Amino acid sequence: MASAMTCSAADLLPHLGNSANATAAAEFICGRFTAVSEYLSNTTYAVDSTYLLFSAYLVFAMQLGFAMLCAGSVRAKNTMNIMLTNVLDAAAGGLSYYLFGFAFAFGAPSNGFIGKHFFGLKEFPSQSFDYSYFLYQWAFAIAAAGITSGSIAERTQFVAYLIYSSFLTGFVYPIVSHWFWSADGWASASKTDGNLLFGSGVIDFAGSGVVHMVGGIAGLWGAFIEGPRIGRFDRIGRSVTLRGHSASLVVLGTFLLWFGWYGFNPGSFLTILKSYSDSTKGTYYGQWSAIGRTAVTTTLAGCTAALTTLFGKRLLVGHWNVVDVCNGLLGGFAAITSGCAVVEPWAAIVCGFVAAWVLIGFNKLATKLKYDDPLEAAQLHGGCGSWGIIFTGLFAKKEYVNEVYPGFPNRPYGLFMGGGRKLLGSQIIQILVIIGWVSVTMGPLFFLLHKFKLLRISREDETAGMDLTRHGGFAYIYHDEDEGSSMPGFKMTRIEPINTPTPDHHHNRSVAV
Amino acid sequence: MASAMTCSAADLLPHLGNSANATAAAEFICGRFTAVSEYLSNTTYAVDSTYLLFSAYLVFAMQLGFAMLCAGSVRAKNTMNIMLTNVLDAAAGGLSYYLFGFAFAFGAPSNGFIGKHFFGLKEFPSQSFDYSYFLYQWAFAIAAAGITSGSIAERTQFVAYLIYSSFLTGFVYPIVSHWFWSADGWASASKTDGNLLFGSGVIDFAGSGVVHMVGGIAGLWGAFIEGPRIGRFDRIGRSVTLRGHSASLVVLGTFLLWFGWYGFNPGSFLTILKSYSDSTKGTYYGQWSAIGRTAVTTTLAGCTAALTTLFGKRLLVGHWNVVDVCNGLLGGFAAITSGCAVVEPWAAIVCGFVAAWVLIGFNKLATKLKYDDPLEAAQLHGGCGSWGIIFTGLFAKKEYVNEVYPGFPNRPYGLFMGGGRKLLGSQIIQILVIIGWVSVTMGPLFFLLHKFKLLRISREDETAGMDLTRHGGFAYIYHDEDEGSSMPGFKMTRIEPINTPTPDHHHNRSVAV
Amino acid sequence: MDSSWEASVTDSINAIYLLFSAYLVFVMQLGFSMLCAGSVRAKNAMNIMLTNVVDAVVGSLSYYLFGFAFAFGNSNPFIGANFFALKDIPSSSYDYSFFLYQWAFAIAVAGITSGSIAERTQFTAYLFFSFFLTGFVYPVVAHWLWSSNGWLSPNSSYLLFGSGAIDFAGSGVVHLVGGIAGFWGSIIEGPRVGRFDAFGNPVKMRGHNATLVVLGTFLLWFGWFGFNPGSFDKILVPYPHMVDQGNWTSVGRTAVTTTLAGSTAGIVTLFGRRLLVGHWDAMDVCNGVIGGFVAITSGCSVIEPWAAIVCGFCAAWVLIGLNILGLKFKFDDPLEAAQLHGGCGAWGLIFTGLFAKEEFVLQAYNSGKTQTTRPSGLILGGGWGLFGAQIVELLSIVVWVSLTMGPLFYLLQKLGILRISTDEEVAGLDISSHGGYAYDASQEESGPRFYGEYLRMQHQS
C-alpha cells in the first residue's frame, strides 16, 4: 500500500509543467495525498489494534475455561486448590511475563536462542510491537501453565505449583516461542535474515507445539514423577475411574475454551487489514478471508474430533459420555492449532478425525502404563499437539503458505499436497526439539522438587482433600451448615454409592440406545 | 483530520492557471479528494462504533460476573434472591436509564449539576452521541447497583431492593456521572467552557469514583442501617465466618469480571481511531497504543493485588484461600480504574500492591466495628476505589494526561511525577463530594425504608432462607425428588431443617478472618 | 493509489464486525446448554448437556457439507444448490466469516428443540432429528427469508406483496422453527412421568440448579448482542444524504431495542407472576427476558426504541398465557421452549408488521436510500403489504416445520426409538445411557467440614 500512496511534489512537478504555479499546485495536491495516506495508516493501526485486542480478550477467556474445566474434572475436595492455581497462573504470569518473559520471547534484535530487550516493557511501544501485542502474548503464556496444572492436579503441593509455574511461564515457554515465532528465532518460518531451517522453517501458526506440547510435556514429567493419585489403580493394577465432581463445569469450561479458541487461532494473524495483492482471486480476498477460513478450519476440526470420539467411545465403552466428547473436542482444537491458517477446510476434518483416535490411543496407553493424569492433559495437549504439527507438514497448501508467510517464493509445503519433505522434516524437528527442551528443563525441576519433598502432598492430605487442609475449607456448602448435625458437610449419598469404588466397567451399565 | 484533507476547487484553481481546462481539472481532482475524505470519515465512524459496541458487550458481561460472584458468595438458601436482584439490576436499569438516567447524566447542553435532554432517547442520535454510546453508559449504570446489592445481601426485602435500585440507577448515579464525565459537569477534566476545577478537573477515567465508590458507599449505608446478618457475630462479639456456598461460582464470576474489565477500562476511550499528532513518538503511536497500555495497566494492577493478597493472607491466616485472592484481584481492578489510562505500567504495580493492603485493612476494621458485608463490597469498591482516586493524583504522567485529555496544555498531573498538588486536590474533592452526595441521598432512603419496616426481612425468613419464603424454593435440587416420598416436590426437607431453625452461632466457630 | 485500498479497508472492518458477532452468537450455544442443564433434574444433566454439545458438533458438519448450500446457494426461490462443502467460497458475495456467522445461527435452532423434548428422549433419536433439522429444515426456511432470491425475502428482485417479509435476525427463521419442531416432538412423546398426577393436576418439576439457569440467561443476553445487531453483516455502510449516519447508527439502535425489549419483558413477567403465583421467581424472570429477546429479534432493526418496550410488554403476557394454556392441555415442555420460542417468536413477526418504521426499513434493506418507498408497519401507516407478508411467513413456517418434523417424530415414535422406557426415565438418563451422574460430590470418608474442625481433630490426634 505504502509505495503507491506516497506522493512527492518533485515527482509530480514535471507532469504539470515546471512553472511557478505548477510548483504550488504539485505541493497542494501532494499535501492532500500525504494527509490521506497518513490517515489511512492510522486507520490501519486502529483496525488492526481493535482486532488484536479483542482477540486477546478472547484468549484470556480461555483461562476462565481452563479454570472451569479443571474444577469440574477434579473431585470436589480439591476444587479450591485447582481453581487457585488457575487464578494464580493468570496473576503470576502477568507479572513474570511483564518483567522478563516477553523480553526472552520477543526481545529483538537478538540471537536465535533467546531475546533480550523490553524487560519490564522498557522502550515500549516500538515500531514493531505495541501494547496490544504484549497483551496477546501474555494471554498465550498463561495458557501453557494452565495445561500443566491439569496433569498434576489433586496431589501437588501448592508451593511446588508456584515454583514450576513461574519457571514455565517466565523461562521455558518464552524461549520456545522465541525459537518459532520471533523473527530472530532459529526455526521461525518468517526469519528476517532469510536463512530458514531446511529452507522452510517450522509452521506452527498458533502453537500446537509452542503452547500445547510445551504444557503437555511439562505435565507428563510432573505426573510421571509424582505417580498416580491414591486409589487410581487398585491392588491388582486395574484402573479405577476417579470421576470429576461436576460435568456442568466441564461443559461450561469446554465451551468457553471453544469460544476463546476463536481468539487463539484466527487472532494469531495479528493484523486483519492486509490485502493479498498477488492473489489470483478478486479484491474481495485478503487477510480477512484467511482469518475467516482459519475460524472455519478450527471449528471443523474440533467438531469432527468430538463426533469421532462420541461414536468411538460408544463402541468401545458402551455409553454416550459428555466428558469424553468434550475432551475429544479439545483434542481436535489442539491439533488444528498448528496448521489452521494453511490448510483447506476438508483437511481440517481429516485432522480432527485422526486427533480423536490419537487421544483415545494415548489414553489407552496411559492406562496400561499406569500413568495418571486427571485431565488427560499430557495425552490431549501433548499427543494431539504432536499430531497437529505432523499434520501441518502433510497438508499445508502451497497458496495459503505463501500468503500467510510471504516473502519466500517457492517455499516447501505439505507432503501430501506435493510440496516435498522439507516442511515435514522441519515439523518433526520441532517435535523433537520441544520434547528435548522441556524434558531437560522441567524434568530435573520436578525431580528436584520431588527429592526435597516439595512436590507431592502427604497421604493424609490427599485423602482428606487439599481444600480442607490447605485452603481453608471446601468449595461447596449446599447444606445449611447451621443445623448442628454431626454430618460431614455435603455428602450426596443418595446419588453416588460412596463406599465401594468399583472399577468403572462394572458399575456403568450400558442400558439404552 | 478535516482541514488538511478538504479540497476546494477554488483553492486549487489559481495554482493550475485559470483556464477552462484548469477549472475542470481542479474540480476533478477535488472531487476525488472529497470522496476519499468522506469515505475516511465513514470509516472512522464504523471503526469507532465497532470498538465501542464490543466494549459495551464486554462491560455487560460484568453483570453476569457480578451475578455469579454474588451467588457463590452467599449461602445456598439465599441464592435465588441474590441472582434475581442481579437480573433485575440489568432489566430495570435498562428501562430507567432509557427513560431518564441517560438524560440526567449526559443531556447537554445543561448546567454543571444535572443534564436535561434526551429523555427516552428523544432526538437521538445527535452529532455528539450515538446509540452505541448510550448502550455503553447503560452497561456502566447497572454495574453500580450490582455492587450495592452485594453489601446488603441475605437480609434485605425484595421490595426495598426494587426501590433503592431504581433510585440509585435512575438518579444518584447519573448525577455523579454528569459531574465528572459530561462535558458540562462542574468537575469534569474535559469541560467545554475550559473552566476546570483547580485548573485541573478530576481524572476519573473509567470510574473508580463514579461507579465503584458510589456503589460501595451506598452499600455501606445499607449494610450499616440493616445491621449484620443473624449469627455473623456471636454473643461475645466474636466474628463468625459465614462462608459462601460455592467457590467455583466465585472464581467464575471473578474471571468474568476480569474479562469484562477489558471493556470497562480500555473501552472508556470511546474511540480508537485517533492519532496523537503532537506526540514525539512515531506515527505508530496513537490512541490504539494508549488503549493497549490501559489494558496492560489494568492487568498488572489486578495481578499484583491478587499476589499480594495471596501471600498477605497466607501470613495472616495460614492457608491459601482462593476466595480472598479473587477479592484481592477485584480490589486491584477497582483501584486502577480511575487512573488506568494515564499511568505507566510500573505504577500500576504500585497501585495493585497498595490496593491489596487497603482491602485487608478495611476488612479488619469492618470486623472490629461489627460491620457485616457479605461480599466485602463496601470495603472493596468503596475502599479500593478511594485509593485509586488518590493514586491517580499521585502517579498520573504528564505526557499521558495531555494525550487523553487534550486541549489544555500545561495542566496539572501527578504529585509524585512532579505535577503539583492541584490534581491531587481535585481528586480528594471528588472523594469527599461522592461520599457526601451518596450519604445525603442513599442514607435517608435506607433509613426511611428501615423505619417503615420495608428494609430487613423477618428473623424467621432470614433463618429459613429467602429462597424458600419468597422465591418459591431453593436454587439447588441435587437429590432425586422422584423416589416415592409423598412430598410435593420442591421442598428440600433433607437439606433444610424446616422445623427447628436453630440460631447458627452455635455451630460456626470463628476460626479464620 | 492502489485501486483496492478502499475495498481492503471496508472488507477488513466488516470482517472484524461479523467475526466477533459470530463469536458472540456462538456463546449462545454455551448459554443454551447451561440454561438447559439447570432447568432439568440432576439425573438428566449429562444427557441434556451432551445433546447441546452434539448440536454444535453435528450441526457444523452438516451445515458445512450441505446446509449452507441449501440456505444461500442461488438457484431457485425454494432451495439453494451451490457452495456444497464451501466450494467456490470465498466469492465476491460470501466470505468465510459469513459462513461462520450463519453456522452459529444454525446450531442454535436444534438447541431450542432439544429443550422441549428434554428428559425423556433417546439419544439416537436426538442425533437423527438434529441432523435433519440443522441440515435441511432450517436451511430451507433461511433460504426463503434471507437468501437474495428466496420467495419471502425482502431483498429479492420479486418482493412478495411488494414488501417481502421482514425477519431481520430470525424470530421466525430461528425461533419459530425451533419452537414448532419442539412442539411436535413434545406432543408426540407426551409429558414426563409424574408431570401430571392421577387427577391431571400438574406437579411442579423444578430444575436442579437455578444458578446455571441465570448463568445461561445472561450468556444468552450477551450472545444476543451478536445475534441481532450482528445480522447487519456489515457495519461500514454509510447512508446517503445523512451526515454521520450509517449502519453503525442502526447497529447501535438495534442493540438498544434488543436490550429494552428483553428488560421490559423481564420486569413485566416478574410483577405478572408475583400477582398470579405469589412469589418473586428468578426462573420466570429469566424466561421472560428471553421471551422479550425472541420477540424483538424479528423487528429489532426497523423499529423505534419505544416500540421495543411495547414488544417486550406483550411478549411477557404471550408467554404467561401460553404457559397457562400448556398446563391446561397437559403439554409438557421442560424448558417452555415451544411456548417461548414458538409463541413469542410468532408475536415478534406480527409485531414487526405493526410497528416497522419506513425510514429504518430502508436503512436496513436498501442501505438508506431516500428516493424509494417500501411498505412498513400497519400502525405507523405503512399499509397492509408488510403485515400480510409477515402473516404469510408465520403460516408457511408453521406448515413447513409441521410437515417435515411432525412425520419424522412420528416415525421415530413408531419405530420405538423416540422415547425411553419408564424405568430409565425414573432412574434418569445419565445413569442409564451416559455412564454416571453429572455430579459427584461425595467424599470417600467422613472428613471434617471446616478448617476449624480439621484443626481441632489435628489437636486431638
PDB file of N, CA, C and O in Angstrom, chain B residues 148 212-222 378 381-382 386 434-435 438-439 442 446:
ATOM      1  N   THR B 148     -23.863  -2.495  45.084  1.00  0.00           N
ATOM      2  CA  THR B 148     -24.586  -2.301  46.339  1.00  0.00           C
ATOM      3  C   THR B 148     -25.345  -3.562  46.754  1.00  0.00           C
ATOM      4  O   THR B 148     -25.432  -3.875  47.948  1.00  0.00           O
ATOM      5  N   HIS B 212     -17.499   2.773  41.253  1.00  0.00           N
ATOM      6  CA  HIS B 212     -17.219   1.875  42.365  1.00  0.00           C
ATOM      7  C   HIS B 212     -17.479   2.522  43.719  1.00  0.00           C
ATOM      8  O   HIS B 212     -18.104   1.915  44.587  1.00  0.00           O
ATOM      9  N   MET B 213     -17.007   3.760  43.909  1.00  0.00           N
ATOM     10  CA  MET B 213     -17.275   4.384  45.203  1.00  0.00           C
ATOM     11  C   MET B 213     -18.762   4.620  45.402  1.00  0.00           C
ATOM     12  O   MET B 213     -19.281   4.445  46.514  1.00  0.00           O
ATOM     13  N   VAL B 214     -19.467   5.042  44.365  1.00  0.00           N
ATOM     14  CA  VAL B 214     -20.910   5.262  44.512  1.00  0.00           C
ATOM     15  C   VAL B 214     -21.585   3.973  44.977  1.00  0.00           C
ATOM     16  O   VAL B 214     -22.338   3.964  45.958  1.00  0.00           O
ATOM     17  N   GLY B 215     -21.283   2.870  44.272  1.00  0.00           N
ATOM     18  CA  GLY B 215     -21.874   1.599  44.682  1.00  0.00           C
ATOM     19  C   GLY B 215     -21.445   1.199  46.077  1.00  0.00           C
ATOM     20  O   GLY B 215     -22.248   0.729  46.883  1.00  0.00           O
ATOM     21  N   GLY B 216     -20.163   1.394  46.378  1.00  0.00           N
ATOM     22  CA  GLY B 216     -19.638   0.964  47.674  1.00  0.00           C
ATOM     23  C   GLY B 216     -20.208   1.768  48.830  1.00  0.00           C
ATOM     24  O   GLY B 216     -20.600   1.201  49.865  1.00  0.00           O
ATOM     25  N   ILE B 217     -20.281   3.094  48.671  1.00  0.00           N
ATOM     26  CA  ILE B 217     -20.794   3.927  49.764  1.00  0.00           C
ATOM     27  C   ILE B 217     -22.289   3.656  49.984  1.00  0.00           C
ATOM     28  O   ILE B 217     -22.753   3.564  51.132  1.00  0.00           O
ATOM     29  N   ALA B 218     -23.019   3.496  48.891  1.00  0.00           N
ATOM     30  CA  ALA B 218     -24.439   3.157  49.039  1.00  0.00           C
ATOM     31  C   ALA B 218     -24.575   1.854  49.812  1.00  0.00           C
ATOM     32  O   ALA B 218     -25.406   1.737  50.730  1.00  0.00           O
ATOM     33  N   GLY B 219     -23.734   0.873  49.466  1.00  0.00           N
ATOM     34  CA  GLY B 219     -23.771  -0.395  50.173  1.00  0.00           C
ATOM     35  C   GLY B 219     -23.415  -0.238  51.638  1.00  0.00           C
ATOM     36  O   GLY B 219     -24.010  -0.881  52.519  1.00  0.00           O
ATOM     37  N   LEU B 220     -22.448   0.642  51.910  1.00  0.00           N
ATOM     38  CA  LEU B 220     -22.039   0.878  53.295  1.00  0.00           C
ATOM     39  C   LEU B 220     -23.224   1.335  54.138  1.00  0.00           C
ATOM     40  O   LEU B 220     -23.481   0.804  55.218  1.00  0.00           O
ATOM     41  N   TRP B 221     -23.981   2.297  53.634  1.00  0.00           N
ATOM     42  CA  TRP B 221     -25.123   2.792  54.399  1.00  0.00           C
ATOM     43  C   TRP B 221     -26.186   1.726  54.553  1.00  0.00           C
ATOM     44  O   TRP B 221     -26.756   1.553  55.630  1.00  0.00           O
ATOM     45  N   GLY B 222     -26.434   1.008  53.454  1.00  0.00           N
ATOM     46  CA  GLY B 222     -27.446  -0.049  53.534  1.00  0.00           C
ATOM     47  C   GLY B 222     -27.086  -1.083  54.580  1.00  0.00           C
ATOM     48  O   GLY B 222     -27.878  -1.418  55.475  1.00  0.00           O
ATOM     49  N   ALA B 378     -18.468  -2.879  50.210  1.00  0.00           N
ATOM     50  CA  ALA B 378     -18.150  -1.524  50.638  1.00  0.00           C
ATOM     51  C   ALA B 378     -16.645  -1.369  50.803  1.00  0.00           C
ATOM     52  O   ALA B 378     -16.049  -0.378  50.370  1.00  0.00           O
ATOM     53  N   HIS B 381     -15.104  -1.983  46.874  1.00  0.00           N
ATOM     54  CA  HIS B 381     -15.351  -0.948  45.870  1.00  0.00           C
ATOM     55  C   HIS B 381     -15.211   0.446  46.465  1.00  0.00           C
ATOM     56  O   HIS B 381     -14.709   1.359  45.813  1.00  0.00           O
ATOM     57  N   GLY B 382     -15.663   0.612  47.714  1.00  0.00           N
ATOM     58  CA  GLY B 382     -15.500   1.913  48.344  1.00  0.00           C
ATOM     59  C   GLY B 382     -14.045   2.183  48.696  1.00  0.00           C
ATOM     60  O   GLY B 382     -13.471   3.197  48.309  1.00  0.00           O
ATOM     61  N   SER B 386     -11.500   4.522  46.521  1.00  0.00           N
ATOM     62  CA  SER B 386     -10.926   5.788  47.007  1.00  0.00           C
ATOM     63  C   SER B 386      -9.415   5.801  46.823  1.00  0.00           C
ATOM     64  O   SER B 386      -8.832   6.800  46.408  1.00  0.00           O
ATOM     65  N   ILE B 434     -18.317  12.696  46.559  1.00  0.00           N
ATOM     66  CA  ILE B 434     -19.080  11.458  46.322  1.00  0.00           C
ATOM     67  C   ILE B 434     -19.592  10.908  47.643  1.00  0.00           C
ATOM     68  O   ILE B 434     -20.769  10.527  47.759  1.00  0.00           O
ATOM     69  N   ILE B 435     -18.726  10.888  48.655  1.00  0.00           N
ATOM     70  CA  ILE B 435     -19.186  10.388  49.953  1.00  0.00           C
ATOM     71  C   ILE B 435     -20.361  11.229  50.439  1.00  0.00           C
ATOM     72  O   ILE B 435     -21.401  10.705  50.858  1.00  0.00           O
ATOM     73  N   VAL B 438     -23.673  10.692  48.088  1.00  0.00           N
ATOM     74  CA  VAL B 438     -24.307   9.383  48.235  1.00  0.00           C
ATOM     75  C   VAL B 438     -24.884   9.237  49.644  1.00  0.00           C
ATOM     76  O   VAL B 438     -25.983   8.700  49.830  1.00  0.00           O
ATOM     77  N   SER B 439     -24.161   9.765  50.650  1.00  0.00           N
ATOM     78  CA  SER B 439     -24.674   9.661  52.013  1.00  0.00           C
ATOM     79  C   SER B 439     -25.960  10.463  52.160  1.00  0.00           C
ATOM     80  O   SER B 439     -26.923  10.016  52.789  1.00  0.00           O
ATOM     81  N   MET B 442     -28.671   8.361  49.659  1.00  0.00           N
ATOM     82  CA  MET B 442     -28.979   6.960  49.945  1.00  0.00           C
ATOM     83  C   MET B 442     -29.184   6.707  51.434  1.00  0.00           C
ATOM     84  O   MET B 442     -29.991   5.862  51.826  1.00  0.00           O
ATOM     85  N   PHE B 446     -32.392   4.624  52.861  1.00  0.00           N
ATOM     86  CA  PHE B 446     -32.328   3.364  53.612  1.00  0.00           C
ATOM     87  C   PHE B 446     -32.953   3.544  55.005  1.00  0.00           C
ATOM     88  O   PHE B 446     -33.640   2.650  55.515  1.00  0.00           O
TER      89      PHE B 446
END
